[in-house]
Amino acid sequence: MPITVYQPAPLRPGTLRVIPIGGLGEIGRNMTAYEIDGKILIVDCGVLFPEETQPGVDLILPDFSPIRDRLDDVLGVVLTHGHEDHIGAVPYLLRLRSDIPLIGSTLTLALIEAKLKEHRITPYSLTVREGDVEQLGPFELEFIAVNHSIPDALAVAIKTVAGVVLHTGDFKMDQLPLDDRITDLRAFARLGEAGVDLFLPDSTNADVPGFTALEREIGPVLESVIAKAPRRVIVASFSSHVHRVQQVLDAAVANDRKVVLMGRSMVRNMGIAADLGYLKVPDGVLIEAKKAVDLPDNKLVYMSTGSQGEPMAVLARMANLEHQIEIGKGDTVILASSLIPGNENAVYRVINGLIKLGASVVHKANAKVHVSGHAAAGELLYCYNILKPRNVLPVHGEYRHLQANADLAIRTGVPEENTILAEDGTVIDLRDGVATVVGQLDLGYVYVDGSSVGEITDADLKDRRILAEEGFISIFVAVDAQTGRVIVGPEIQARGFAEDEDVFDAVMPQILKALSDAAANGTRDTHAFAQVIRRTVGRWVNTQHRRRPMIIPVVIEA
Amino acid sequence: MPITVYQPAPLRPGTLRVIPIGGLGEIGRNMTAYEIDGKILIVDCGVLFPEETQPGVDLILPDFSPIRDRLDDVLGVVLTHGHEDHIGAVPYLLRLRSDIPLIGSTLTLALIEAKLKEHRITPYSLTVREGDVEQLGPFELEFIAVNHSIPDALAVAIKTVAGVVLHTGDFKMDQLPLDDRITDLRAFARLGEAGVDLFLPDSTNADVPGFTALEREIGPVLESVIAKAPRRVIVASFSSHVHRVQQVLDAAVANDRKVVLMGRSMVRNMGIAADLGYLKVPDGVLIEAKKAVDLPDNKLVYMSTGSQGEPMAVLARMANLEHQIEIGKGDTVILASSLIPGNENAVYRVINGLIKLGASVVHKANAKVHVSGHAAAGELLYCYNILKPRNVLPVHGEYRHLQANADLAIRTGVPEENTILAEDGTVIDLRDGVATVVGQLDLGYVYVDGSSVGEITDADLKDRRILAEEGFISIFVAVDAQTGRVIVGPEIQARGFAEDEDVFDAVMPQILKALSDAAANGTRDTHAFAQVIRRTVGRWVNTQHRRRPMIIPVVIEA
């Protein structure tokens, strides 16, 4: 369904404008812009990972066009937590203006600073913690602790003359988290009593009934799997999941095993987390990979990346026997992670490979080795009832998640007309406690491919999908400008169409005849000749092969 | 992990050779060959549907090479049931020898005959039913009722001088099936008491703990969802799932609604099922689509295909507003189906589209509207304990399923060394109650693409994947055979690489210079010139774009 694009009226003084730039209609590239009285605040700036219909794309960025010409008005970027879908696009934003201040917690800033270092950018940053209040031009920001699958996550309350907004970032409400840092419902209650005009909650698990299980419940499962493992244990998880890794370290200690961290991002992130005190590394439990060879197999746990079946990550390489650690009978592999939709085939390919090599594979389908980082419906209901927000704009989710979250809001008493189902680029104005949709911008996907940003377009991706499905046939000829006679070629090249090049022997005479007929009828124009070739070859592949490869005629005058 | 290929010794008289040709290491293209004393029996001949790493492929067939030169020795093909992954490759087999007899139940044969009609083949067929015993040369076949997600499924016991084999086909053990036709455990018990030498069980759900819920439990859920639906109801399911459609018809009747069947395969299969009495159509419940417009929306149920998000099927077209039925607020869509791994993104795309149009979407994640057709671990344990087979060869599954099934066998007392984890092409000989792996054939994937069978190779698919990921750049030049000078071109064509063709202006002089340097150094050979172009363009895209498109230089002499 195409969206209807319309420009909002100019923003009046004292009105807060909210534009979700990314994260609505997708899980990823979260970014929201807030504007009042000529100043802009951004919350999060993440990337989206491509799916199978976007082949070859490395990353997808939010479309910065709503703020691109206003960068000097941006007072700062609040980063709610350190996950890629919330911080991953910061380097691309800072390429446009490198001195935009970044505001976030200690761990969040440490993670983005490490990433920016790779891009050779040193950011201006402002470290905040829960309870802090910062005035940024017309925005008063209050930071509130929330619990998520990475430590040190923050929600932010944004107070302006237009009203109070609560933007949760990603969160859940684990009541017994490993670091005792719970989502601060007292702060939510206080804000709610004072009046929240607009609430932007995480929608990821809004369609999941009930409550997310405790992270803490995973520890004993890991411990008992490791206790029974006759040989090596390999645990794969996300490289930023500090508490999951913490539980692996603790389970290793309980079983008198040493842990080797594997994979560049795992080593980097856990180094940061340990340095800052978020990961408590028991004395002597971590060892280098090269020291591990001196230990018996039943004294080792490898903590690795690749839980989503990424072909170049440690785990997939192990499954293909392309890694120095040769998986064999008796090894135990634990996928202590979610299975992100779309990755199923890749993950099962890795699992099949590991099992074939003799490993036992433990994953969330056969043991409780993962819990989500996002609030399920039951938790969101608590939030709505504590906050009693006037208006709700569900963010962070596909349409089905946003809709489910809106339904929860309505069921707790938020009037349906105050529940906004928006898309990326929807413009919402808040004034006097009333939130109104006032425009819809036309925002696109910005693809990163290699070193190019935004050069690959949807048209290129369409070409790629056709090339993938059908391959191509290119036909080159040079014709004499005067007579229209073929003087070089036809030279046919094809890829992805058929192994056997003899297949084109059948169409060659047809092409020559069609070109010579066209020349005899007075055709001299190269475009017209190209059309003749396209029609001839197209008809032939359709009738003879029932296929529709891309046909690329190249005719030049010589 | 590459498999080790080795040829078996010639088959001795009185030994039964079993070759799983397809279905091991994959869910699909099930096919097993049995040979004794020069005669061959085939059980099933299905297709596999491609995944995202096999772009553009329509179907994947079993590799017929183990029997291709022995077709005259094939006495028949037993088809256990009418699903595509068990019958879909029959037309391709019969193209090689059209008078191979097909043996199966009434419904199974009706479905394959309808399919063969499209291929203009009239098969020789032999209808059997549960309890029947047929002698086919050295094979005595006993057919046994099994319950599955399509009616009239059969297991087959194959008795030869070498021993007794039980091949289940797909099955589960619903104890209260809609048609009262349960998996015949009395027959299993009788065979077990007499002695089963080799058991080939369905492994699809061997890694699912417990028991499959009753198909019958879905009916009340459908009925209550339809009862609450304010407007139209659209139910999507598999087009061969007679009992699911039966329950939709019954639920429609209970709610005083009419049903319109939609989608070519749904209409065809349900026509066959109704004609043969497998689908009991209540009087007047089915109406034509064109009559439906005369009825109020709350008197209608549409039964459609497309539950896996297939882009051309009814449901996806509805979600894109490309179907005559315009989905809107108040419509209810029920996905009464599984979600086959790999289809998640496509299915969620459809669900998001439908929700955006205002529909409520009910699916197995939020209501009990689907149960599997395959025996879970608990059911398989019953089978093992009733049969007490001497040897087990788990079939029908990825490696992880086969392994899980083998574990179940071992836990019920089958000796580990009698539990065979095989792959497509493994050769197993059975003699005197002993099953031994005696060879491993090298079987490949046979891709159907358009009208071509086996022309597309893995190399083509690799090309397609590269084209999809990176696009291509082709560079055409014609050089003078005598001087090596460029006389036509370079003409550059690219697709999927960059929208803006000016991007190549930068590399054009480099190509010309490299060619002229090569000519000055005496190069005249077109291959050498092509290498020069490939290197020049490759270096440029790598350093300037950090990309690796396919580079296709075409150099001809003129």
XYZ file of N, CA, C and O in Angstrom, chain B residues 178-307:
520
model
N -10.137 -36.857 12.149
C -11.437 -36.465 11.610
C -12.109 -37.607 10.848
O -13.340 -37.726 10.846
N -11.293 -38.416 10.155
C -11.874 -39.488 9.339
C -11.797 -40.837 10.055
O -12.063 -41.873 9.430
N -11.468 -40.827 11.356
C -11.359 -42.062 12.158
C -10.335 -43.052 11.618
O -10.310 -44.211 12.048
N -9.512 -42.599 10.679
C -8.531 -43.515 10.100
C -7.200 -43.290 10.814
O -6.433 -42.401 10.477
N -6.949 -44.104 11.842
C -5.742 -43.933 12.651
C -4.583 -44.718 12.056
O -4.777 -45.625 11.236
N -3.389 -44.324 12.456
C -2.207 -45.117 12.123
C -2.398 -46.501 12.738
O -2.671 -46.634 13.924
N -2.257 -47.532 11.911
C -2.653 -48.889 12.310
C -1.573 -49.553 13.169
O -0.740 -50.320 12.668
N -1.623 -49.260 14.470
C -0.603 -49.822 15.362
C -0.772 -51.319 15.571
O 0.180 -52.015 15.923
N -1.996 -51.816 15.316
C -2.154 -53.291 15.362
C -1.303 -53.948 14.278
O -0.654 -54.961 14.525
N -1.321 -53.335 13.094
C -0.487 -53.892 12.017
C 0.984 -53.752 12.360
O 1.787 -54.676 12.144
N 1.360 -52.583 12.928
C 2.753 -52.398 13.362
C 3.131 -53.498 14.368
O 4.221 -54.072 14.296
N 2.213 -53.781 15.309
C 2.492 -54.786 16.346
C 2.673 -56.172 15.724
O 3.596 -56.915 16.068
N 1.789 -56.487 14.775
C 1.870 -57.792 14.106
C 3.201 -57.934 13.359
O 3.901 -58.935 13.481
N 3.562 -56.854 12.622
C 4.838 -56.889 11.908
C 5.993 -57.014 12.894
O 6.950 -57.766 12.662
N 5.881 -56.253 13.979
C 6.953 -56.275 14.977
C 7.129 -57.654 15.579
O 8.255 -58.128 15.749
N 6.017 -58.297 15.868
C 6.113 -59.643 16.454
C 6.759 -60.619 15.489
O 7.541 -61.472 15.884
N 6.406 -60.469 14.196
C 7.004 -61.351 13.188
C 8.459 -60.973 12.935
O 9.265 -61.799 12.502
N 8.808 -59.718 13.214
C 10.206 -59.273 13.052
C 10.376 -58.274 11.919
O 10.188 -58.626 10.757
N 10.710 -57.047 12.282
C 11.020 -56.028 11.268
C 12.535 -55.865 11.227
O 13.170 -55.556 12.226
N 13.114 -56.095 10.054
C 14.569 -56.046 9.940
C 15.085 -54.634 9.738
O 16.190 -54.303 10.155
N 14.291 -53.809 9.069
C 14.734 -52.431 8.828
C 13.515 -51.522 8.867
O 12.512 -51.782 8.194
N 13.632 -50.451 9.649
C 12.527 -49.520 9.837
C 12.976 -48.149 9.328
O 14.031 -47.640 9.731
N 12.190 -47.564 8.433
C 12.504 -46.229 7.907
C 11.408 -45.256 8.324
O 10.391 -45.126 7.643
N 11.589 -44.592 9.455
C 10.540 -43.703 9.953
C 10.752 -42.233 9.564
O 11.883 -41.772 9.429
N 9.657 -41.521 9.435
C 9.580 -40.067 9.249
C 10.277 -39.357 10.414
O 9.937 -39.587 11.569
N 11.237 -38.492 10.112
C 12.005 -37.833 11.176
C 11.635 -36.367 11.403
O 12.192 -35.727 12.304
N 10.710 -35.835 10.615
C 10.458 -34.382 10.612
C 10.347 -33.760 11.995
O 10.906 -32.714 12.261
N 9.583 -34.411 12.873
C 9.370 -33.837 14.202
C 10.046 -34.642 15.312
O 9.652 -34.542 16.472
N 11.065 -35.407 14.946
C 11.737 -36.240 15.954
C 12.385 -35.400 17.046
O 12.604 -35.871 18.150
N 12.688 -34.141 16.736
C 13.292 -33.283 17.765
C 12.250 -32.443 18.512
O 12.605 -31.562 19.286
N 10.976 -32.734 18.274
C 9.907 -32.024 18.991
C 9.440 -32.922 20.129
O 8.957 -34.025 19.896
N 9.591 -32.473 21.376
C 9.202 -33.344 22.490
C 7.684 -33.548 22.525
O 6.922 -32.732 22.000
N 7.253 -34.616 23.136
C 5.821 -34.799 23.381
C 5.044 -35.305 22.188
O 5.568 -36.068 21.362
N 3.810 -34.855 22.097
C 2.840 -35.409 21.151
C 2.192 -34.293 20.332
O 1.939 -33.206 20.852
N 1.903 -34.586 19.080
C 1.198 -33.636 18.235
C -0.250 -33.522 18.725
O -0.895 -34.536 18.993
N -0.737 -32.288 18.827
C -2.126 -32.102 19.263
C -3.087 -32.635 18.187
O -2.698 -32.883 17.049
N -4.334 -32.823 18.574
C -5.329 -33.372 17.659
C -5.759 -32.334 16.609
O -6.024 -31.189 16.951
N -5.856 -32.758 15.381
C -6.414 -31.908 14.317
C -7.787 -31.385 14.741
O -8.152 -30.243 14.495
N -8.533 -32.235 15.407
C -9.887 -31.957 15.849
C -9.988 -30.720 16.768
O -11.031 -30.079 16.831
N -8.897 -30.402 17.454
C -8.930 -29.264 18.388
C -8.959 -27.925 17.666
O -9.261 -26.891 18.271
N -8.637 -27.955 16.373
C -8.598 -26.700 15.617
C -10.008 -26.217 15.284
O -10.269 -25.011 15.246
N -10.912 -27.182 15.057
C -12.271 -26.834 14.647
C -12.942 -25.806 15.550
O -13.402 -24.756 15.063
N -13.003 -26.057 16.864
C -13.662 -25.094 17.753
C -13.011 -23.711 17.727
O -13.688 -22.702 17.876
N -11.666 -23.686 17.546
C -10.980 -22.390 17.480
C -11.435 -21.638 16.225
O -11.806 -20.463 16.282
N -11.436 -22.342 15.105
C -11.905 -21.716 13.856
C -13.332 -21.218 14.029
O -13.683 -20.107 13.634
N -14.155 -22.079 14.625
C -15.559 -21.727 14.781
C -15.723 -20.461 15.611
O -16.509 -19.570 15.259
N -14.945 -20.346 16.691
C -15.136 -19.175 17.556
C -14.537 -17.917 16.926
O -15.067 -16.823 17.090
N -13.431 -18.068 16.209
C -12.878 -16.892 15.514
C -13.880 -16.399 14.476
O -14.154 -15.200 14.366
N -14.455 -17.327 13.724
C -15.426 -16.933 12.694
C -16.664 -16.315 13.356
O -17.216 -15.323 12.862
N -17.079 -16.877 14.505
C -18.273 -16.355 15.187
C -18.096 -14.889 15.585
O -19.039 -14.099 15.543
N -16.863 -14.539 15.960
C -16.617 -13.167 16.429
C -16.270 -12.218 15.295
O -16.166 -11.001 15.522
N -16.054 -12.745 14.102
C -15.579 -11.885 13.012
C -16.709 -10.981 12.524
O -17.779 -11.463 12.152
N -16.479 -9.661 12.523
C -17.560 -8.753 12.135
C -17.819 -8.730 10.631
O -18.910 -8.362 10.200
N -16.816 -9.116 9.838
C -16.965 -8.972 8.395
C -16.490 -10.260 7.727
O -16.731 -11.345 8.225
N -15.793 -10.123 6.642
C -15.361 -11.323 5.940
C -14.288 -12.074 6.721
O -13.560 -11.483 7.512
N -14.214 -13.372 6.468
C -13.119 -14.177 7.014
C -12.377 -14.791 5.839
O -12.995 -15.334 4.917
N -11.063 -14.666 5.863
C -10.234 -15.328 4.861
C -9.359 -16.336 5.602
O -8.657 -15.975 6.555
N -9.436 -17.593 5.209
C -8.595 -18.619 5.824
C -7.583 -19.082 4.786
O -7.962 -19.416 3.657
N -6.321 -19.073 5.144
C -5.291 -19.578 4.229
C -4.703 -20.857 4.800
O -4.456 -20.951 6.004
N -4.527 -21.848 3.944
C -3.892 -23.092 4.368
C -3.292 -23.775 3.156
O -3.316 -23.228 2.050
N -2.737 -24.959 3.365
C -2.202 -25.718 2.248
C -3.345 -26.259 1.398
O -4.381 -26.668 1.933
N -3.126 -26.303 0.106
C -4.217 -26.633 -0.804
C -4.524 -28.125 -0.850
O -5.435 -28.542 -1.549
N -3.767 -28.923 -0.101
C -4.068 -30.358 -0.077
C -4.564 -30.796 1.299
O -4.756 -31.984 1.517
N -4.734 -29.833 2.204
C -5.061 -30.211 3.576
C -6.583 -30.371 3.707
O -7.282 -29.516 4.245
N -7.065 -31.535 3.257
C -8.500 -31.802 3.162
C -9.190 -31.627 4.518
O -10.252 -31.008 4.610
N -8.580 -32.135 5.565
C -9.250 -32.074 6.876
C -9.302 -30.660 7.430
O -10.249 -30.281 8.113
N -8.274 -29.878 7.131
C -8.295 -28.479 7.570
C -9.423 -27.743 6.851
O -10.205 -27.003 7.476
N -9.512 -27.971 5.558
C -10.591 -27.333 4.786
C -11.949 -27.839 5.276
O -12.910 -27.076 5.402
N -12.014 -29.135 5.574
C -13.260 -29.698 6.124
C -13.698 -28.914 7.364
O -14.866 -28.556 7.515
N -12.734 -28.636 8.233
C -13.082 -27.938 9.474
C -13.503 -26.491 9.204
O -14.330 -25.939 9.916
N -12.916 -25.914 8.169
C -13.330 -24.554 7.791
C -14.771 -24.586 7.263
O -15.603 -23.745 7.633
N -15.063 -25.569 6.422
C -16.437 -25.695 5.906
C -17.424 -25.869 7.063
O -18.472 -25.204 7.115
N -17.073 -26.750 7.988
C -17.982 -27.027 9.115
C -18.156 -25.782 9.995
O -19.262 -25.484 10.454
N -17.038 -25.071 10.224
C -17.116 -23.860 11.047
C -17.939 -22.784 10.339
O -18.666 -22.013 10.981
N -17.852 -22.735 9.019
C -18.649 -21.772 8.253
C -20.131 -22.102 8.392
O -20.962 -21.221 8.655
N -20.464 -23.382 8.238
C -21.862 -23.805 8.368
C -22.401 -23.441 9.756
O -23.490 -22.886 9.891
N -21.588 -23.720 10.780
C -22.024 -23.436 12.147
C -22.305 -21.954 12.349
O -23.076 -21.559 13.210
N -21.654 -21.114 11.532
C -21.830 -19.667 11.645
C -22.704 -19.106 10.518
O -22.686 -17.891 10.287
N -23.380 -20.018 9.810
C -24.273 -19.589 8.738
C -23.550 -18.733 7.689
O -24.040 -17.697 7.258
N -22.383 -19.178 7.328
C -21.628 -18.482 6.280
C -21.411 -19.408 5.092
O -21.408 -20.625 5.229
N -21.203 -18.806 3.922
C -20.847 -19.554 2.723
C -19.332 -19.496 2.520
O -18.670 -18.575 3.006
N -18.812 -20.477 1.794
C -17.362 -20.556 1.569
C -17.059 -20.454 0.077
O -17.693 -21.124 -0.744
N -16.079 -19.619 -0.238
C -15.567 -19.521 -1.612
C -14.155 -20.096 -1.606
O -13.311 -19.654 -0.820
N -13.896 -21.082 -2.458
C -12.533 -21.617 -2.585
C -11.760 -20.740 -3.565
O -12.268 -20.395 -4.629
N -10.535 -20.381 -3.194
C -9.749 -19.487 -4.034
C -8.368 -20.062 -4.298
O -7.765 -20.653 -3.411
N -7.853 -19.823 -5.484
C -6.514 -20.312 -5.830
C -6.672 -21.600 -6.619
O -7.415 -22.500 -6.246
N -5.925 -21.690 -7.716
C -6.095 -22.781 -8.658
C -5.925 -24.158 -8.002
O -6.751 -25.054 -8.182
N -4.859 -24.318 -7.183
C -4.603 -25.642 -6.613
C -5.644 -25.992 -5.554
O -6.030 -27.160 -5.423
N -6.115 -24.984 -4.809
C -7.163 -25.229 -3.811
C -8.431 -25.745 -4.497
O -9.024 -26.743 -4.066
N -8.836 -25.063 -5.557
C -10.056 -25.451 -6.272
C -9.905 -26.859 -6.858
O -10.786 -27.711 -6.714
N -8.749 -27.120 -7.465
C -8.535 -28.413 -8.096
C -8.501 -29.543 -7.069
O -9.228 -30.542 -7.194
N -7.689 -29.376 -6.023
C -7.541 -30.464 -5.056
C -8.831 -30.728 -4.287
O -9.174 -31.883 -4.020
N -9.528 -29.672 -3.910
C -10.760 -29.891 -3.142
C -11.852 -30.468 -4.042
O -12.710 -31.219 -3.568
N -11.801 -30.146 -5.328
C -12.715 -30.794 -6.277
C -12.490 -32.303 -6.284
O -13.429 -33.104 -6.158
N -11.230 -32.691 -6.382
C -10.883 -34.115 -6.381
C -11.315 -34.763 -5.055
O -11.947 -35.827 -5.037
N -10.976 -34.102 -3.948
C -11.274 -34.680 -2.630
C -12.779 -34.823 -2.418
O -13.251 -35.797 -1.818
N -13.525 -33.855 -2.904
C -14.982 -33.923 -2.757
C -15.555 -35.023 -3.643
O -16.399 -35.822 -3.214
N -15.086 -35.094 -4.892
C -15.569 -36.128 -5.819
C -15.344 -37.521 -5.252
O -16.161 -38.428 -5.432
N -14.207 -37.714 -4.583
C -13.865 -39.039 -4.077
C -14.409 -39.287 -2.670
O -14.179 -40.344 -2.103
N -15.060 -38.272 -2.096
C -15.669 -38.475 -0.789
C -14.774 -38.192 0.398
O -15.167 -38.438 1.538
N -13.573 -37.691 0.156
C -12.696 -37.372 1.289
C -13.085 -36.057 1.937
O -12.910 -35.859 3.135
N -13.595 -35.140 1.123
C -14.108 -33.874 1.657
C -15.630 -33.965 1.622
O -16.210 -34.224 0.565
N -16.255 -33.813 2.791
C -17.720 -33.876 2.862
C -18.239 -32.437 2.797
O -18.155 -31.700 3.794
N -18.728 -32.062 1.655
C -19.167 -30.679 1.485
C -20.628 -30.556 1.915
O -21.519 -31.118 1.266
N -20.908 -29.848 3.022
C -22.305 -29.676 3.447
C -23.086 -28.976 2.331
O -22.544 -28.109 1.632
N -24.333 -29.354 2.190
C -25.153 -28.832 1.089
C -25.139 -27.315 1.013
O -25.434 -26.622 1.994
N -24.783 -26.820 -0.137
C -24.926 -25.394 -0.409
C -23.894 -24.498 0.232
O -23.950 -23.267 0.080
N -22.905 -25.066 0.942
C -21.959 -24.185 1.639
C -20.963 -23.544 0.668
O -20.534 -22.415 0.869
N -20.610 -24.287 -0.384
C -19.656 -23.728 -1.347
C -20.370 -22.874 -2.369
O -21.374 -23.291 -2.946
N -19.843 -21.687 -2.604
C -20.403 -20.856 -3.682
C -19.269 -20.310 -4.544
O -18.104 -20.303 -4.138
N -19.642 -19.886 -5.722
C -18.671 -19.308 -6.649
C -18.301 -17.894 -6.196
O -19.120 -17.190 -5.600
N -17.076 -17.484 -6.552
C -16.617 -16.147 -6.174
C -17.570 -15.067 -6.697
O -17.887 -14.109 -5.995
N -18.080 -15.257 -7.898
C -18.906 -14.178 -8.471
C -20.268 -14.067 -7.780
O -20.875 -13.002 -7.771
N -20.720 -15.181 -7.171
C -21.972 -15.122 -6.403
C -21.767 -14.443 -5.037
O -22.718 -13.932 -4.435
N -20.519 -14.469 -4.557
C -20.244 -13.976 -3.203
C -20.557 -12.491 -3.073
O -20.952 -12.031 -1.993
N -20.401 -11.760 -4.162
C -20.624 -10.308 -4.076
C -22.064 -9.979 -3.695
O -22.345 -8.900 -3.171
N -22.994 -10.934 -3.942
C -24.394 -10.682 -3.578
C -24.663 -10.876 -2.083
O -25.730 -10.506 -1.594
N -23.712 -11.467 -1.373
C -23.938 -11.763 0.047
C -23.309 -10.690 0.935
O -22.313 -10.076 0.559
N -23.874 -10.478 2.127
C -23.229 -9.546 3.062
C -21.861 -10.105 3.492
O -21.670 -11.335 3.514
N -20.970 -9.200 3.833
C -19.614 -9.600 4.207
C -19.595 -10.594 5.357
O -18.733 -11.469 5.415
N -20.529 -10.461 6.305
C -20.488 -11.340 7.469
C -21.154 -12.692 7.211
O -21.430 -13.440 8.131
N -21.375 -12.981 5.926
C -21.888 -14.304 5.560
C -20.874 -15.071 4.715
O -21.225 -16.064 4.058
N -19.630 -14.583 4.700
C -18.649 -15.150 3.778
C -17.369 -15.621 4.461
O -16.864 -14.963 5.375
N -16.872 -16.749 3.977
C -15.525 -17.213 4.315
C -14.819 -17.521 3.001
O -15.370 -18.227 2.151
N -13.640 -16.956 2.815
C -12.817 -17.295 1.660
C -11.727 -18.259 2.104
O -11.035 -18.001 3.088
N -11.613 -19.360 1.393
C -10.598 -20.377 1.722
C -9.534 -20.271 0.641
O -9.798 -20.555 -0.533
N -8.326 -19.858 1.019
C -7.342 -19.526 -0.012
C -6.001 -20.201 0.193
O -5.728 -20.809 1.221
N -5.140 -20.056 -0.790
C -3.746 -20.501 -0.725
C -2.884 -19.320 -0.260
O -3.392 -18.251 0.030
N -1.605 -19.549 -0.183
C -0.687 -18.441 0.095
C -0.275 -18.316 1.537
O 0.271 -17.287 1.949
N -0.473 -19.376 2.335
C -0.158 -19.286 3.758
C 1.339 -19.194 4.034
O 1.739 -18.913 5.155
